Amino acid sequence: MTIQSLAEAIEVNPKTVERWITQGKVPYRRHQYATAAALKVDVTTLWDDGRAVDSATDLSKAEIATVYPHRHTVPSGLWRELYGRAERNLDVLVYSGLFLAEDPLFHDLVRAKVEAGVQVRILLGDPDCAAVRQRGIDEGHQIMDGKIRNAMVLYCPLMRSHPDIGFRLHGSTLYNSIYRADDEMLVNPHVYGIGAYMAPVLHLRRLPGGGLFDTYTNSIERTWENARPITEQDVASITGA
């Protein structure tokens, strides 16, 4: 791996990597773990400076690549870039996630991924459940059920043309919207009294031994297990077709 390619993989300046090699500079812990993960070696193989403690706390901190103060400050192309890198899993766990449902480029990406053998799962809130009604009240608009129905209408062509895409409705109290692609994810916490677009977003990358990424992955799996497939009857009740 070249200096340039390693720097790109862990998102630092190439001159920084060069200083680690030529001057013996010791990176921050999060960069140590990111480098070790990229090179597929134990972190103590690269640095043994007394700071590289193999603890769950350090690893979990290192899994946080970026924190955005609000969802609307996330670069607009990041969602598609993240999902574009998916080779095994593409998961969307939301109540409505309307901004994705309205994006035709996201629809094209999902089609391409499922045709390439990627497991695609899109979990929407059940518009008739109590948790969805409460979330609408908490956000102060009481239209969350309508937003979900709009998303379902927009996803109808995908549901019908690509039945391998897993669409399900869940009735869980959702504390975070989670967007996962293999070993990367964007986590959008739900904050009382404001819409998700105003809440923070964490960009996470899984590292061996870290626990933060897997905690959110488990949330997706448990919600999926308890959700029900979206049926033609569900669609017909919304579209009238």
mmCIF file of C-alpha atoms in Angstrom:
data_model
loop_
_atom_site.group_PDB
_atom_site.id
_atom_site.type_symbol
_atom_site.label_atom_id
_atom_site.label_comp_id
_atom_site.label_asym_id
_atom_site.label_seq_id
_atom_site.Cartn_x
_atom_site.Cartn_y
_atom_site.Cartn_z
ATOM 1 C CA MET A 1 0.000 0.000 0.000
ATOM 2 C CA THR A 2 1.395 3.399 -0.940
ATOM 3 C CA ILE A 3 1.497 6.402 1.365
ATOM 4 C CA GLN A 4 -1.107 8.071 -0.825
ATOM 5 C CA SER A 5 -3.515 5.116 -0.782
ATOM 6 C CA LEU A 6 -3.196 4.657 2.980
ATOM 7 C CA ALA A 7 -3.787 8.365 3.552
ATOM 8 C CA GLU A 8 -6.922 8.215 1.411
ATOM 9 C CA ALA A 9 -8.152 5.084 3.212
ATOM 10 C CA ILE A 10 -7.919 6.671 6.668
ATOM 11 C CA GLU A 11 -8.677 10.227 5.503
ATOM 12 C CA VAL A 12 -5.504 12.060 6.530
ATOM 13 C CA ASN A 13 -2.959 14.125 4.627
ATOM 14 C CA PRO A 14 -0.266 12.003 2.903
ATOM 15 C CA LYS A 15 2.428 14.191 4.517
ATOM 16 C CA THR A 16 1.065 13.113 7.906
ATOM 17 C CA VAL A 17 1.549 9.449 7.017
ATOM 18 C CA GLU A 18 5.016 10.226 5.707
ATOM 19 C CA ARG A 19 5.968 11.796 9.062
ATOM 20 C CA TRP A 20 4.826 8.667 10.894
ATOM 21 C CA ILE A 21 7.220 6.624 8.750
ATOM 22 C CA THR A 22 10.245 8.886 8.333
ATOM 23 C CA GLN A 23 10.203 10.812 11.611
ATOM 24 C CA GLY A 24 8.707 8.238 13.962
ATOM 25 C CA LYS A 25 5.744 10.464 14.786
ATOM 26 C CA VAL A 26 3.027 8.617 16.707
ATOM 27 C CA PRO A 27 -0.528 9.179 15.405
ATOM 28 C CA TYR A 28 -3.593 9.891 17.469
ATOM 29 C CA ARG A 29 -5.210 6.697 18.746
ATOM 30 C CA ARG A 30 -8.071 6.848 16.262
ATOM 31 C CA HIS A 31 -5.555 7.048 13.414
ATOM 32 C CA GLN A 32 -3.560 4.176 14.907
ATOM 33 C CA TYR A 33 -6.591 1.910 14.919
ATOM 34 C CA ALA A 34 -7.746 3.066 11.484
ATOM 35 C CA THR A 35 -4.282 2.381 10.036
ATOM 36 C CA ALA A 36 -4.087 -1.042 11.683
ATOM 37 C CA ALA A 37 -7.524 -1.920 10.303
ATOM 38 C CA ALA A 38 -6.545 -0.779 6.793
ATOM 39 C CA LEU A 39 -3.339 -2.844 6.919
ATOM 40 C CA LYS A 40 -5.072 -5.799 8.618
ATOM 41 C CA VAL A 41 -2.566 -6.036 11.471
ATOM 42 C CA ASP A 42 -2.703 -5.571 15.240
ATOM 43 C CA VAL A 43 -2.152 -1.973 16.270
ATOM 44 C CA THR A 44 0.751 -2.919 18.570
ATOM 45 C CA THR A 45 2.582 -4.304 15.545
ATOM 46 C CA LEU A 46 2.828 -0.740 14.248
ATOM 47 C CA TRP A 47 3.109 1.297 17.453
ATOM 48 C CA ASP A 48 4.023 0.274 20.992
ATOM 49 C CA ASP A 49 4.213 3.632 22.680
ATOM 50 C CA GLY A 50 2.184 2.902 25.793
ATOM 51 C CA ARG A 51 -0.852 4.725 24.413
ATOM 52 C CA ALA A 52 -2.111 2.076 22.016
ATOM 53 C CA VAL A 53 -4.180 0.274 24.604
ATOM 54 C CA ASP A 54 -6.396 -2.394 23.091
ATOM 55 C CA SER A 55 -9.588 -1.465 24.902
ATOM 56 C CA ALA A 56 -13.184 -1.384 23.789
ATOM 57 C CA THR A 57 -13.416 2.270 24.742
ATOM 58 C CA ASP A 58 -10.493 3.314 22.570
ATOM 59 C CA LEU A 59 -11.686 1.216 19.666
ATOM 60 C CA SER A 60 -15.219 2.556 19.867
ATOM 61 C CA LYS A 61 -13.932 6.124 19.811
ATOM 62 C CA ALA A 62 -11.798 5.245 16.810
ATOM 63 C CA GLU A 63 -14.880 3.963 14.987
ATOM 64 C CA ILE A 64 -16.266 7.522 14.849
ATOM 65 C CA ALA A 65 -14.943 8.932 11.585
ATOM 66 C CA THR A 66 -16.889 12.213 11.604
ATOM 67 C CA VAL A 67 -19.641 13.961 13.563
ATOM 68 C CA TYR A 68 -21.992 16.356 11.775
ATOM 69 C CA PRO A 69 -23.971 18.770 13.983
ATOM 70 C CA HIS A 70 -27.110 18.428 11.837
ATOM 71 C CA ARG A 71 -28.270 16.038 9.124
ATOM 72 C CA HIS A 72 -28.632 18.908 6.690
ATOM 73 C CA THR A 73 -24.876 19.641 7.076
ATOM 74 C CA VAL A 74 -23.914 16.174 5.809
ATOM 75 C CA PRO A 75 -22.439 16.532 2.284
ATOM 76 C CA SER A 76 -25.296 15.853 -0.105
ATOM 77 C CA GLY A 77 -23.433 13.152 -2.018
ATOM 78 C CA LEU A 78 -22.231 11.216 1.039
ATOM 79 C CA TRP A 79 -25.353 9.050 1.281
ATOM 80 C CA ARG A 80 -24.942 7.763 -2.264
ATOM 81 C CA GLU A 81 -21.146 7.472 -1.897
ATOM 82 C CA LEU A 82 -21.570 5.328 1.203
ATOM 83 C CA TYR A 83 -24.200 3.092 -0.386
ATOM 84 C CA GLY A 84 -22.210 3.008 -3.611
ATOM 85 C CA ARG A 85 -19.405 1.232 -1.733
ATOM 86 C CA ALA A 86 -21.720 -1.539 -0.472
ATOM 87 C CA GLU A 87 -20.758 -5.022 -1.667
ATOM 88 C CA ARG A 88 -22.652 -7.170 0.874
ATOM 89 C CA ASN A 89 -25.228 -5.203 2.855
ATOM 90 C CA LEU A 90 -27.298 -2.097 2.188
ATOM 91 C CA ASP A 91 -29.665 -1.269 5.047
ATOM 92 C CA VAL A 92 -32.006 1.659 5.661
ATOM 93 C CA LEU A 93 -33.740 1.818 9.062
ATOM 94 C CA VAL A 94 -35.995 4.877 9.327
ATOM 95 C CA TYR A 95 -39.547 5.984 9.936
ATOM 96 C CA SER A 96 -39.903 7.632 6.515
ATOM 97 C CA GLY A 97 -36.431 8.567 5.210
ATOM 98 C CA LEU A 98 -38.326 10.652 2.685
ATOM 99 C CA PHE A 99 -35.238 12.439 1.378
ATOM 100 C CA LEU A 100 -33.923 9.091 0.096
ATOM 101 C CA ALA A 101 -37.282 7.932 -1.258
ATOM 102 C CA GLU A 102 -37.470 11.175 -3.263
ATOM 103 C CA ASP A 103 -33.992 10.698 -4.790
ATOM 104 C CA PRO A 104 -34.167 8.946 -8.203
ATOM 105 C CA LEU A 105 -30.391 8.394 -8.151
ATOM 106 C CA PHE A 106 -30.766 6.442 -4.929
ATOM 107 C CA HIS A 107 -33.404 4.279 -6.618
ATOM 108 C CA ASP A 108 -30.980 3.599 -9.499
ATOM 109 C CA LEU A 109 -28.232 2.729 -7.026
ATOM 110 C CA VAL A 110 -30.482 0.297 -5.134
ATOM 111 C CA ARG A 111 -31.462 -1.429 -8.376
ATOM 112 C CA ALA A 112 -27.818 -1.832 -9.373
ATOM 113 C CA LYS A 113 -26.837 -3.158 -5.962
ATOM 114 C CA VAL A 114 -29.539 -5.795 -5.687
ATOM 115 C CA GLU A 115 -28.800 -6.926 -9.248
ATOM 116 C CA ALA A 116 -25.137 -7.304 -8.214
ATOM 117 C CA GLY A 117 -26.138 -9.608 -5.355
ATOM 118 C CA VAL A 118 -26.064 -7.123 -2.478
ATOM 119 C CA GLN A 119 -28.611 -7.775 0.290
ATOM 120 C CA VAL A 120 -30.843 -4.688 0.332
ATOM 121 C CA ARG A 121 -33.226 -4.067 3.245
ATOM 122 C CA ILE A 122 -35.380 -0.960 3.656
ATOM 123 C CA LEU A 123 -37.292 -0.654 6.924
ATOM 124 C CA LEU A 124 -40.037 1.964 7.155
ATOM 125 C CA GLY A 125 -42.254 2.743 10.118
ATOM 126 C CA ASP A 126 -45.751 1.277 10.112
ATOM 127 C CA PRO A 127 -47.858 4.407 9.470
ATOM 128 C CA ASP A 128 -50.659 3.058 11.669
ATOM 129 C CA CYS A 129 -48.564 2.215 14.729
ATOM 130 C CA ALA A 130 -48.451 4.149 18.008
ATOM 131 C CA ALA A 131 -44.695 4.810 17.810
ATOM 132 C CA VAL A 132 -45.076 6.635 14.488
ATOM 133 C CA ARG A 133 -47.929 8.761 15.790
ATOM 134 C CA GLN A 134 -45.891 9.664 18.867
ATOM 135 C CA ARG A 135 -42.846 10.598 16.806
ATOM 136 C CA GLY A 136 -44.982 12.983 14.781
ATOM 137 C CA ILE A 137 -46.239 14.563 17.990
ATOM 138 C CA ASP A 138 -42.687 14.805 19.356
ATOM 139 C CA GLU A 139 -41.526 16.601 16.205
ATOM 140 C CA GLY A 140 -44.475 18.974 16.440
ATOM 141 C CA HIS A 141 -46.080 18.271 13.060
ATOM 142 C CA GLN A 142 -48.136 15.067 13.520
ATOM 143 C CA ILE A 143 -47.714 14.095 9.854
ATOM 144 C CA MET A 144 -45.132 11.304 10.193
ATOM 145 C CA ASP A 145 -47.665 8.722 8.999
ATOM 146 C CA GLY A 146 -48.282 10.768 5.856
ATOM 147 C CA LYS A 147 -44.551 11.029 5.160
ATOM 148 C CA ILE A 148 -44.237 7.260 5.409
ATOM 149 C CA ARG A 149 -47.127 6.729 3.013
ATOM 150 C CA ASN A 150 -45.474 9.126 0.566
ATOM 151 C CA ALA A 151 -42.247 7.114 0.824
ATOM 152 C CA MET A 152 -44.139 3.876 0.166
ATOM 153 C CA VAL A 153 -45.754 5.354 -2.945
ATOM 154 C CA LEU A 154 -42.352 6.499 -4.217
ATOM 155 C CA TYR A 155 -40.861 3.046 -3.593
ATOM 156 C CA CYS A 156 -43.705 1.224 -5.407
ATOM 157 C CA PRO A 157 -41.798 0.893 -8.715
ATOM 158 C CA LEU A 158 -38.831 -0.650 -6.866
ATOM 159 C CA MET A 159 -41.052 -3.022 -4.921
ATOM 160 C CA ARG A 160 -42.711 -4.290 -8.089
ATOM 161 C CA SER A 161 -39.695 -4.417 -10.404
ATOM 162 C CA HIS A 162 -37.223 -5.845 -7.868
ATOM 163 C CA PRO A 163 -38.963 -8.175 -5.392
ATOM 164 C CA ASP A 164 -35.548 -9.225 -4.035
ATOM 165 C CA ILE A 165 -35.345 -5.872 -2.260
ATOM 166 C CA GLY A 166 -36.516 -6.376 1.308
ATOM 167 C CA PHE A 167 -39.167 -3.811 2.221
ATOM 168 C CA ARG A 168 -40.660 -4.123 5.700
ATOM 169 C CA LEU A 169 -42.761 -2.075 8.103
ATOM 170 C CA HIS A 170 -41.774 -1.879 11.769
ATOM 171 C CA GLY A 171 -43.632 -0.609 14.796
ATOM 172 C CA SER A 172 -40.645 -0.018 17.059
ATOM 173 C CA THR A 173 -39.825 3.119 19.002
ATOM 174 C CA LEU A 174 -36.938 4.309 16.844
ATOM 175 C CA TYR A 175 -34.216 6.204 18.671
ATOM 176 C CA ASN A 176 -31.953 6.523 15.629
ATOM 177 C CA SER A 177 -32.284 6.404 11.869
ATOM 178 C CA ILE A 178 -29.502 4.127 10.623
ATOM 179 C CA TYR A 179 -28.037 3.962 7.121
ATOM 180 C CA ARG A 180 -25.592 1.059 6.737
ATOM 181 C CA ALA A 181 -23.350 -0.079 3.896
ATOM 182 C CA ASP A 182 -21.154 -3.064 4.819
ATOM 183 C CA ASP A 183 -18.737 -1.736 7.477
ATOM 184 C CA GLU A 184 -19.793 1.919 7.257
ATOM 185 C CA MET A 185 -22.903 3.641 8.524
ATOM 186 C CA LEU A 186 -24.495 7.002 9.170
ATOM 187 C CA VAL A 187 -26.429 7.221 12.433
ATOM 188 C CA ASN A 188 -28.973 10.039 12.836
ATOM 189 C CA PRO A 189 -30.130 10.204 16.499
ATOM 190 C CA HIS A 190 -33.709 11.297 17.132
ATOM 191 C CA VAL A 191 -33.929 14.327 19.405
ATOM 192 C CA TYR A 192 -37.135 15.287 21.163
ATOM 193 C CA GLY A 193 -38.858 18.347 19.723
ATOM 194 C CA ILE A 194 -36.941 18.623 16.433
ATOM 195 C CA GLY A 195 -36.997 16.887 13.060
ATOM 196 C CA ALA A 196 -34.290 14.415 12.135
ATOM 197 C CA TYR A 197 -32.781 16.876 9.628
ATOM 198 C CA MET A 198 -31.795 19.109 12.569
ATOM 199 C CA ALA A 199 -30.318 16.289 14.687
ATOM 200 C CA PRO A 200 -26.652 15.189 14.601
ATOM 201 C CA VAL A 201 -25.223 12.479 12.361
ATOM 202 C CA LEU A 202 -22.367 10.118 13.232
ATOM 203 C CA HIS A 203 -20.296 8.602 10.430
ATOM 204 C CA LEU A 204 -19.035 5.260 11.763
ATOM 205 C CA ARG A 205 -16.577 2.720 10.391
ATOM 206 C CA ARG A 206 -16.302 -0.736 11.907
ATOM 207 C CA LEU A 207 -12.928 -1.661 13.398
ATOM 208 C CA PRO A 208 -11.962 -5.149 14.630
ATOM 209 C CA GLY A 209 -12.747 -5.323 18.337
ATOM 210 C CA GLY A 210 -14.795 -2.132 18.416
ATOM 211 C CA GLY A 211 -18.294 -2.224 19.857
ATOM 212 C CA LEU A 212 -20.010 0.969 18.739
ATOM 213 C CA PHE A 213 -20.668 -0.034 15.122
ATOM 214 C CA ASP A 214 -21.936 -3.470 16.119
ATOM 215 C CA THR A 215 -24.335 -1.967 18.661
ATOM 216 C CA TYR A 216 -26.179 -0.142 15.885
ATOM 217 C CA THR A 217 -25.948 -3.149 13.562
ATOM 218 C CA ASN A 218 -27.705 -5.254 16.201
ATOM 219 C CA SER A 219 -30.467 -2.645 16.322
ATOM 220 C CA ILE A 220 -31.061 -3.111 12.596
ATOM 221 C CA GLU A 221 -31.155 -6.897 12.929
ATOM 222 C CA ARG A 222 -33.599 -6.903 15.845
ATOM 223 C CA THR A 223 -35.903 -4.440 14.125
ATOM 224 C CA TRP A 224 -35.808 -6.483 10.912
ATOM 225 C CA GLU A 225 -36.727 -9.670 12.757
ATOM 226 C CA ASN A 226 -39.805 -8.059 14.303
ATOM 227 C CA ALA A 227 -40.948 -6.196 11.172
ATOM 228 C CA ARG A 228 -43.432 -7.438 8.573
ATOM 229 C CA PRO A 229 -43.119 -7.417 4.778
ATOM 230 C CA ILE A 230 -44.903 -4.667 2.871
ATOM 231 C CA THR A 231 -47.696 -6.339 0.915
ATOM 232 C CA GLU A 232 -49.593 -5.420 -2.238
ATOM 233 C CA GLN A 233 -52.553 -4.725 0.029
ATOM 234 C CA ASP A 234 -50.491 -2.118 1.910
ATOM 235 C CA VAL A 235 -49.595 -0.430 -1.352
ATOM 236 C CA ALA A 236 -53.135 -0.642 -2.720
ATOM 237 C CA SER A 237 -54.536 0.949 0.417
ATOM 238 C CA ILE A 238 -52.362 3.986 -0.222
ATOM 239 C CA THR A 239 -52.412 4.267 -4.006
ATOM 240 C CA GLY A 240 -55.935 3.030 -4.582
ATOM 241 C CA ALA A 241 -54.572 0.704 -7.263
#
